[in-house]
Coordinates of C-alpha atoms in Angstrom, one line a residue:
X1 CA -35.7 -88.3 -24.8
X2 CA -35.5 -85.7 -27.7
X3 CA -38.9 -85.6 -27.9
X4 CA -39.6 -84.6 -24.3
X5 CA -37.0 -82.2 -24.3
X6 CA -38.6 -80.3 -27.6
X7 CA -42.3 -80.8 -26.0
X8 CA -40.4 -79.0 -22.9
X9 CA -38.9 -76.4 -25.1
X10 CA -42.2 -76.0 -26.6
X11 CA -44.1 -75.3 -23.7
X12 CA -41.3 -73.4 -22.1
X13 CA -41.5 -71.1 -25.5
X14 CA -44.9 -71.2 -25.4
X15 CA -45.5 -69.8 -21.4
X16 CA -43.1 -67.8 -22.9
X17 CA -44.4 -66.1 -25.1
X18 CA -47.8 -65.7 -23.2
X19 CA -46.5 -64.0 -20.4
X20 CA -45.0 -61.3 -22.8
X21 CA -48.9 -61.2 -24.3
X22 CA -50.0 -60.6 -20.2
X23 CA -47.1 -58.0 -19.5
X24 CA -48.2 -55.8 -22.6
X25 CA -51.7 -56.3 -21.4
X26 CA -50.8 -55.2 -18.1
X27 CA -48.8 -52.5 -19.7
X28 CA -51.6 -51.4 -21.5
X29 CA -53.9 -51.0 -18.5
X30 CA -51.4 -49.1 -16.7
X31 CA -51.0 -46.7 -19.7
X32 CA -54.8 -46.2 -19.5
X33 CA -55.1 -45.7 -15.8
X34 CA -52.5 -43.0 -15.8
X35 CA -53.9 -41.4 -18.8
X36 CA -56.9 -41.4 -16.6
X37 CA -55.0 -39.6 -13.7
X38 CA -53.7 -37.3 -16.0
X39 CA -57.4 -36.1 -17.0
X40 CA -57.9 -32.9 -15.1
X41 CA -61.5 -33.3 -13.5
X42 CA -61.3 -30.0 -12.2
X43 CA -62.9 -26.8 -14.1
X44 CA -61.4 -23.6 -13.3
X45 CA -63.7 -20.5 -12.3
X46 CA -62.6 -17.1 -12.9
X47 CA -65.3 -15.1 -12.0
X48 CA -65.7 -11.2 -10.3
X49 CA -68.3 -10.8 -8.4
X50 CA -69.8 -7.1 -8.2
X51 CA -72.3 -4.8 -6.5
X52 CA -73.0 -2.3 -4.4
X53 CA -71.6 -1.1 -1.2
X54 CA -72.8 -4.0 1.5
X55 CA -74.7 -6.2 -0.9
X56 CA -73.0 -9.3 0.1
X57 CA -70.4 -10.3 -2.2
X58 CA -67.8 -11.0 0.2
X59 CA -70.2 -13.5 2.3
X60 CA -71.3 -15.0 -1.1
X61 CA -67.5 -15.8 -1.9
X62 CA -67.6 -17.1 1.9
X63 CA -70.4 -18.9 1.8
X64 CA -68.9 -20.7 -1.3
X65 CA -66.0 -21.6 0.0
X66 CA -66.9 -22.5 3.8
X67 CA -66.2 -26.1 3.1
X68 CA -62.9 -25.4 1.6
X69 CA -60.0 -26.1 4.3
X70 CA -57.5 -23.4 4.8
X71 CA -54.9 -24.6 3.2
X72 CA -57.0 -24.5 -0.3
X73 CA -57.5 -21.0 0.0
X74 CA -55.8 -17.9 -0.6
X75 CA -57.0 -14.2 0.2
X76 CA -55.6 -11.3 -0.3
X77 CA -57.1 -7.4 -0.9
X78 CA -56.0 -5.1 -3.8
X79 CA -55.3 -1.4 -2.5
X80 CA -53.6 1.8 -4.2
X81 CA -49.8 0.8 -2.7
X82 CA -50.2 -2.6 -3.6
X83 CA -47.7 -3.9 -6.3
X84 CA -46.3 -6.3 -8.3
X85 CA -43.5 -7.7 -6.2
X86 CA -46.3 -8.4 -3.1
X87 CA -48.0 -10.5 -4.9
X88 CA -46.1 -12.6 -6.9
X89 CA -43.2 -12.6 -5.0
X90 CA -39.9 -10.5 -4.9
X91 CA -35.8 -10.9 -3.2
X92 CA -35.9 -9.8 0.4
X93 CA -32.9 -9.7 2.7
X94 CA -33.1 -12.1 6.3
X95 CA -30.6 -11.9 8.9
X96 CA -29.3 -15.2 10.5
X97 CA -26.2 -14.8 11.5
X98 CA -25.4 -12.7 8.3
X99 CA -27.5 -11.3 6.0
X100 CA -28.9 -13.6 2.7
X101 CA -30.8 -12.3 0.1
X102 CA -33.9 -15.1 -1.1
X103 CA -37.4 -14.8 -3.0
X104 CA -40.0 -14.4 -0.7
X105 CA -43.2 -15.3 -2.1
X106 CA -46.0 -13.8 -2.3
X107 CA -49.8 -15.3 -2.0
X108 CA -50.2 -15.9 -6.2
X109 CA -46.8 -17.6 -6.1
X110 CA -48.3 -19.8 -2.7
X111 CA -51.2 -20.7 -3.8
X112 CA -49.8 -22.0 -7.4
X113 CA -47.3 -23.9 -6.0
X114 CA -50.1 -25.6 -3.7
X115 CA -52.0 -26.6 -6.6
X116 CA -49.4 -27.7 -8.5
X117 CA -48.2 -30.1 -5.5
X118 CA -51.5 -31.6 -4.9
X119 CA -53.4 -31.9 -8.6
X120 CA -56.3 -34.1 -7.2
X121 CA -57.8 -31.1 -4.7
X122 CA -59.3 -28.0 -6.0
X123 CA -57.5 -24.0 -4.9
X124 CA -59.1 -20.8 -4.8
X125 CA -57.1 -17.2 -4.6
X126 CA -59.8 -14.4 -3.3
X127 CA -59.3 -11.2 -4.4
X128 CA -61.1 -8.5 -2.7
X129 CA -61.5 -5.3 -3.5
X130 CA -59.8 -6.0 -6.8
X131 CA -60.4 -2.6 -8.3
X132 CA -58.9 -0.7 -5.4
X133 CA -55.5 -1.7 -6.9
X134 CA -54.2 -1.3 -10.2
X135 CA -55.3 -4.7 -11.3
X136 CA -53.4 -4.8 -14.2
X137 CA -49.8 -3.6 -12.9
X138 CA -50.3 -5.6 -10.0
X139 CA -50.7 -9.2 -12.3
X140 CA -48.2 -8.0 -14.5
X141 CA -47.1 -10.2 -17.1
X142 CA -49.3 -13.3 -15.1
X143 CA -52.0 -11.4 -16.9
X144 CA -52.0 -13.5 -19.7
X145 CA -52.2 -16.6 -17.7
X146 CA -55.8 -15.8 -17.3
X147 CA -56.8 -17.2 -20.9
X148 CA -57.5 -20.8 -20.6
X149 CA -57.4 -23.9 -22.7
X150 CA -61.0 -24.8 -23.5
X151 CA -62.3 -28.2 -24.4
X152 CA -60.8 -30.0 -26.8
X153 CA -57.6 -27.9 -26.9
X154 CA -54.0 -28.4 -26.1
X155 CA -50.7 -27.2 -26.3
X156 CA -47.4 -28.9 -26.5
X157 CA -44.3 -27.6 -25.6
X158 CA -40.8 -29.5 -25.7
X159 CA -39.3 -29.1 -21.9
X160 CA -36.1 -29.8 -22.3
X161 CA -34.2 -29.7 -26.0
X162 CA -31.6 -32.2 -24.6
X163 CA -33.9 -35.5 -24.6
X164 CA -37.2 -33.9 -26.3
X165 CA -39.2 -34.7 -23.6
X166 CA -42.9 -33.1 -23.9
X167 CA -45.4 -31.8 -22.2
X168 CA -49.1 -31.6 -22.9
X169 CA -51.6 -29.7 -21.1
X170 CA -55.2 -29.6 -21.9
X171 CA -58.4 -28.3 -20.8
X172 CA -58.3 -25.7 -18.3
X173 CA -54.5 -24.9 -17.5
X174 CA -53.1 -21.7 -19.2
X175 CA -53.5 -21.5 -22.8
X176 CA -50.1 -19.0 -22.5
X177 CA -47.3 -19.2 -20.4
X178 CA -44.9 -16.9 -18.9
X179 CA -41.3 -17.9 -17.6
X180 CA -40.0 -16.8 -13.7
X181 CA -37.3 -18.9 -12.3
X182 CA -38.1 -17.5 -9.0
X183 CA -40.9 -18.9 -9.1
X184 CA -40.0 -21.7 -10.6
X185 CA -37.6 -23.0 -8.4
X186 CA -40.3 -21.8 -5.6
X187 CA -42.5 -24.6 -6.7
X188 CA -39.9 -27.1 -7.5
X189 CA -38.0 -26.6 -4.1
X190 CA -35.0 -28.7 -3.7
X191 CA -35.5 -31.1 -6.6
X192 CA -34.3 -30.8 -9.8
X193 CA -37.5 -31.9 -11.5
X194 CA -41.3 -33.2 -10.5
X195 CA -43.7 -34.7 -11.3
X196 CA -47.3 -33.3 -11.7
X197 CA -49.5 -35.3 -13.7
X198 CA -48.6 -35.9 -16.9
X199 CA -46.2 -32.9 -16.7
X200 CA -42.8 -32.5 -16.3
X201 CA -42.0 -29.7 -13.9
X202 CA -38.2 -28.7 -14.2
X203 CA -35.8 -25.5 -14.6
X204 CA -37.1 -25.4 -18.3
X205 CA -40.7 -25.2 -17.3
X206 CA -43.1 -22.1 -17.6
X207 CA -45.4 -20.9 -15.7
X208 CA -48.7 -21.1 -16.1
X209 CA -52.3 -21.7 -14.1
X210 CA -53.3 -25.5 -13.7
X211 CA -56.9 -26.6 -13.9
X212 CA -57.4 -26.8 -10.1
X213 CA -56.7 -23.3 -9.1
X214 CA -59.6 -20.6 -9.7
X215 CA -59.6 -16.9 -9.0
X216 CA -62.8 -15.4 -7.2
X217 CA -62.9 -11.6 -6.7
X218 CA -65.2 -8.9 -5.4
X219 CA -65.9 -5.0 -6.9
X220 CA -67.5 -2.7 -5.7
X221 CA -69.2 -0.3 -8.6
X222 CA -69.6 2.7 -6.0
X223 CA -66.3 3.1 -5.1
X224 CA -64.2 6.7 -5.9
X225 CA -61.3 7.1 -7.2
X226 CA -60.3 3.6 -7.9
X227 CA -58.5 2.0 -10.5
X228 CA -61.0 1.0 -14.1
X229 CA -60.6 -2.6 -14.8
X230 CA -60.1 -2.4 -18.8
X231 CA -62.3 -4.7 -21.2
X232 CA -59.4 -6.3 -21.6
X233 CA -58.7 -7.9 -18.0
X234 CA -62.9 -8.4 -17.4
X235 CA -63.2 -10.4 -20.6
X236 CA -61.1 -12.8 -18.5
X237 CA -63.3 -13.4 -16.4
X238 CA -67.2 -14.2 -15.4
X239 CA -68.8 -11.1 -14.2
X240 CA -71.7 -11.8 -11.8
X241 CA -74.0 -9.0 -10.0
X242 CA -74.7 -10.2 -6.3
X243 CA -78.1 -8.7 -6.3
X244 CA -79.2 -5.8 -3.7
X245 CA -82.1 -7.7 -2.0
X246 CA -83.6 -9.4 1.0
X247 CA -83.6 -13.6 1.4
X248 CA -86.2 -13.4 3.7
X249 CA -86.1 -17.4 3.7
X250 CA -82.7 -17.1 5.5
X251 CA -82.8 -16.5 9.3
X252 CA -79.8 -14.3 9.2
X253 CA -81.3 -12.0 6.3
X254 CA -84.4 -12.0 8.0
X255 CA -82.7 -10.6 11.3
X256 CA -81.1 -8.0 9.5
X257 CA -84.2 -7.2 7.4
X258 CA -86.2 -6.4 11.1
X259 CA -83.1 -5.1 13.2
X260 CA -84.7 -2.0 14.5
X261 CA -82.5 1.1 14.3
X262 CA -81.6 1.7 18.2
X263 CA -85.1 3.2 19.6
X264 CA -86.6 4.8 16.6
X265 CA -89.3 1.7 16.2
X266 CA -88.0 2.1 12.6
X267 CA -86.9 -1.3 11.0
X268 CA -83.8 -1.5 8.9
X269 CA -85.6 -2.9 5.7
X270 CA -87.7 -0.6 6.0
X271 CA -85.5 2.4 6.4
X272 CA -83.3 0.7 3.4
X273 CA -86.0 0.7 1.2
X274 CA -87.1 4.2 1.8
X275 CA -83.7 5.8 1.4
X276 CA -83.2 3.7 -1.8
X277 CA -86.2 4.8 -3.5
X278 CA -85.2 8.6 -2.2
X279 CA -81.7 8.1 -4.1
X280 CA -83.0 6.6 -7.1
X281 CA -85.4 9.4 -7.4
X282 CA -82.9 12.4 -6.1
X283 CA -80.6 11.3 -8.4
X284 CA -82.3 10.2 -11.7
X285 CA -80.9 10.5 -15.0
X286 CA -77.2 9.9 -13.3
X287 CA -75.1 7.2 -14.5
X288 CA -74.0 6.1 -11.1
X289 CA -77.1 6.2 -9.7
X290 CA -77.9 2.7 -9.1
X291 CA -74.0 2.5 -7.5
X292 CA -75.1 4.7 -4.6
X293 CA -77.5 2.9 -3.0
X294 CA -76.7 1.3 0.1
X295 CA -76.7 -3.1 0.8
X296 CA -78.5 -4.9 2.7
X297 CA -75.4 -5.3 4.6
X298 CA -74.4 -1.9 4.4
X299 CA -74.7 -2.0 8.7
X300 CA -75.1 -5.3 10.3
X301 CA -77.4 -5.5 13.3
X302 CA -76.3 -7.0 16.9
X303 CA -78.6 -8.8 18.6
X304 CA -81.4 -7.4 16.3
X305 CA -80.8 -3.9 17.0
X306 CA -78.3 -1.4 15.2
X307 CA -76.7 0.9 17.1
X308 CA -77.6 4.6 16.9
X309 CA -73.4 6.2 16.4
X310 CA -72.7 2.8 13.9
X311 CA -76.0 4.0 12.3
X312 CA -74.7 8.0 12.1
X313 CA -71.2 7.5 11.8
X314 CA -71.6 4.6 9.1
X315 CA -74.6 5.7 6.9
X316 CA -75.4 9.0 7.7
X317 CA -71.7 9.8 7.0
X318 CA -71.8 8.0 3.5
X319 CA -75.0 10.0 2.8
X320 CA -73.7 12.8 3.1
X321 CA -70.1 12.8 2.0
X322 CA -70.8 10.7 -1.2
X323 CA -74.6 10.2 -2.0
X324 CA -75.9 13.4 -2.1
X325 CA -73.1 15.5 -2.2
X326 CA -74.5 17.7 -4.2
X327 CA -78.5 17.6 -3.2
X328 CA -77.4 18.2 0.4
X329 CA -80.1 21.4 0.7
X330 CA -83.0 19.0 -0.6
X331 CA -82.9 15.6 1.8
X332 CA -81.2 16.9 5.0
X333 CA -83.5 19.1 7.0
X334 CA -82.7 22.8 7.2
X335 CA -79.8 23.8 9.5
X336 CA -77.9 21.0 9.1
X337 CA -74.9 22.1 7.1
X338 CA -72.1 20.2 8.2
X339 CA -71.9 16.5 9.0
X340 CA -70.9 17.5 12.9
X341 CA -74.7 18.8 12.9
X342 CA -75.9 16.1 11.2
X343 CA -74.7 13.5 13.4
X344 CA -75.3 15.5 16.3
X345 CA -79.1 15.8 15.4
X346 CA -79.5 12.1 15.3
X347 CA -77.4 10.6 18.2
X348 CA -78.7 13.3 20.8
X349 CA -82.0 15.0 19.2
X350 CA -82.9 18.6 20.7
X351 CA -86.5 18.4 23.0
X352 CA -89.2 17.9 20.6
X353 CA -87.6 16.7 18.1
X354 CA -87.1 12.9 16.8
X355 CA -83.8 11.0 15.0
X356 CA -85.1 10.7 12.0
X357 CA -85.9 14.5 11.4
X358 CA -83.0 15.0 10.5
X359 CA -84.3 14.5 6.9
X360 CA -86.1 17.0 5.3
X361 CA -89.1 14.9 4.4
X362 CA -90.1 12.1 6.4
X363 CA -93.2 11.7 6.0
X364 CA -93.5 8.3 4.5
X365 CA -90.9 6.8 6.5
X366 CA -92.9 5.3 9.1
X367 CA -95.3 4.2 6.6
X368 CA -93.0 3.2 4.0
X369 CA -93.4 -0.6 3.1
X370 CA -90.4 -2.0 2.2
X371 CA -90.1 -4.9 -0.8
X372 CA -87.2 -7.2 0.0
X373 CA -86.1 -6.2 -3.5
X374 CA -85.3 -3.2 -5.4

């Protein structure tokens, strides 16, 4: 009887024990897994694009993101009013009933918390125009937000003193941090605490970027009196030039490449190329030269034809007023010495006379060969 009982205890101690052996096991693979989660798989982009007026750097952003749903995305454009408290966020008053006074936030703040909330799908803020504001007063202290961990770093920071917890944040969230309890209550609503990743997110926590959030912005390098980005805020980011030419290979390109200005049989790749050569040459030695020329999308065409006023009041107009500003006498044709002539002379041409002598020297316009590149 003893003996059965202790070959019962035995095996009793025994399953015992293995079970314990399973449960770490399982334990262990758990512990993996969720390191696994935690493992960003996301690489941030932080890239400007820039160009010339109507190259196409807003479509490229477009184009990129035309997959992206809505809810992903974030757009707003820089201007010279444009501050701070707009776009991070700032205490308004709202009347209901009686008059409360909460943080209203503003698209950085949305689109951070967004990310935050949802680590396994990829977020974009657009900026357009991002020189048009004063960049750098409008981020603020976020500014410094922009420097990322790279591979193989990390930064650990205790969250909360009381129980030492800590979190650890690797490749591709902010490599500095900055604190806002606006904000930071923003993002964590009406709970005391979440949980993103492997990150604690409570009262204590700063702010910073997470891997899945990336900033995409367009300059224009033509346009006056706006705002310098410093060396400073562009080493922050990928510069990219969206390139001043034709993809012929593309339908839509191709359209706009033989759009025929209204009736003038004159193609607008044609006349593109031809007033592009004419500023490079007019204004050589200039530093801005290149900055003037106009984009392939400086006009867009409708139904392959561009209309003769968008034509004057659009290009013409720029021409004019900013191009050759001071070379006026040497590419407009004489008597035209005001932009009310100018126009005039194209939209409703005197007897005898055709749209495009309104330049002084046409001559190789009509024979002008256009290459889809500059």
């Amino acid at each position: 009887m003893y003996a059965a009982q202790g070959n019962a205890i035995l095996f009793i101690k025994k399953d015992f024990f293995e079970n314990i052996e399973e449960i770490k096991k399982t334990n262990e693979n758990v512990g993996e897994v969720k390191k696994q989660n935690n493992t960003s798989s996301f690489t941030p982009s932080q890239i400007i694009y820039y160009g010339v007026p109507g190259c196409g750097k807003s479509n490229k952003i477009r184009e990129q993101l035309k997959d992206v749903s809505e809810k992903n995305k974030v757009r707003v454009v820089f201007h010279p009013e444009y501050t701070n408290a707009e776009f991070i966020g700032q205490i308004l008053p709202k009347v209901n009933g009686h008059v409360t006074y909460e943080f209203t936030p503003g698209p950085f703040t949305q689109i951070i918390k967004r990310a935050y909330l949802n680590p396994n799908e990829h977020f974009y803020l657009v900026i357009e125009e991002i020189n048009r504001g004063n960049a750098a007063a409008i981020f603020g202290d976020t500014f410094q937000l922009l420097d990322r961990l790279k591979t193989g770093e990390t930064d650990s920071l205790g969250n909360d003193p009381a129980n030492a917890s800590v979190n650890t944040f690797t490749e591709g969230w902010s490599q500095y941090f900055v604190q806002n309890d606006d904000v930071n209550a923003y993002i964590r609503g009406t709970e005391n605490s979440i949980q993103i990743g492997n990150i604690r997110f409570d009262s204590n926590t700063a702010i910073r970027l997470p891997p899945n959030l990336s900033i995409l912005a367009t300059m224009n390098t033509s346009d006056q009196n706006v705002f310098t980005l410093d060396n400073a805020f562009q080493r922050r980011f990928d510069m990219e030039l969206v390139r001043n030419e034709f993809d012929l290979t593309k339908p839509a390109v191709n359209a706009q490449y033989n759009a025929e200005i209204d009736d003038t049989g004159i193609k607008w790749g044609q006349f593109w190329g031809w007033i592009n050569a004419k500023i490079t040459a007019t204004l050589k030695g200039l530093s801005s030269t290149e900055d003037k020329r106009l984009g392939v999308w400086f006009v867009s065409n409708v139904g392959g034809i561009i209309d003769d006023k968008v034509f004057a009041e659009k290009v013409l107009k720029f021409l004019w007023d900013d191009v050759f500003k001071f070379k006026r006498p040497q590419i407009f044709a004489d008597g035209i010495d005001t932009l009310e002539k100018l126009i005039n002379s194209f939209e409703k041409p005197s007897e005898g006379k055709e749209r495009f002598d309104v330049f002084k020297d046409k001559s190789n316009l009509v024979a002008f060969v256009a290459s889809p590149t500059l």
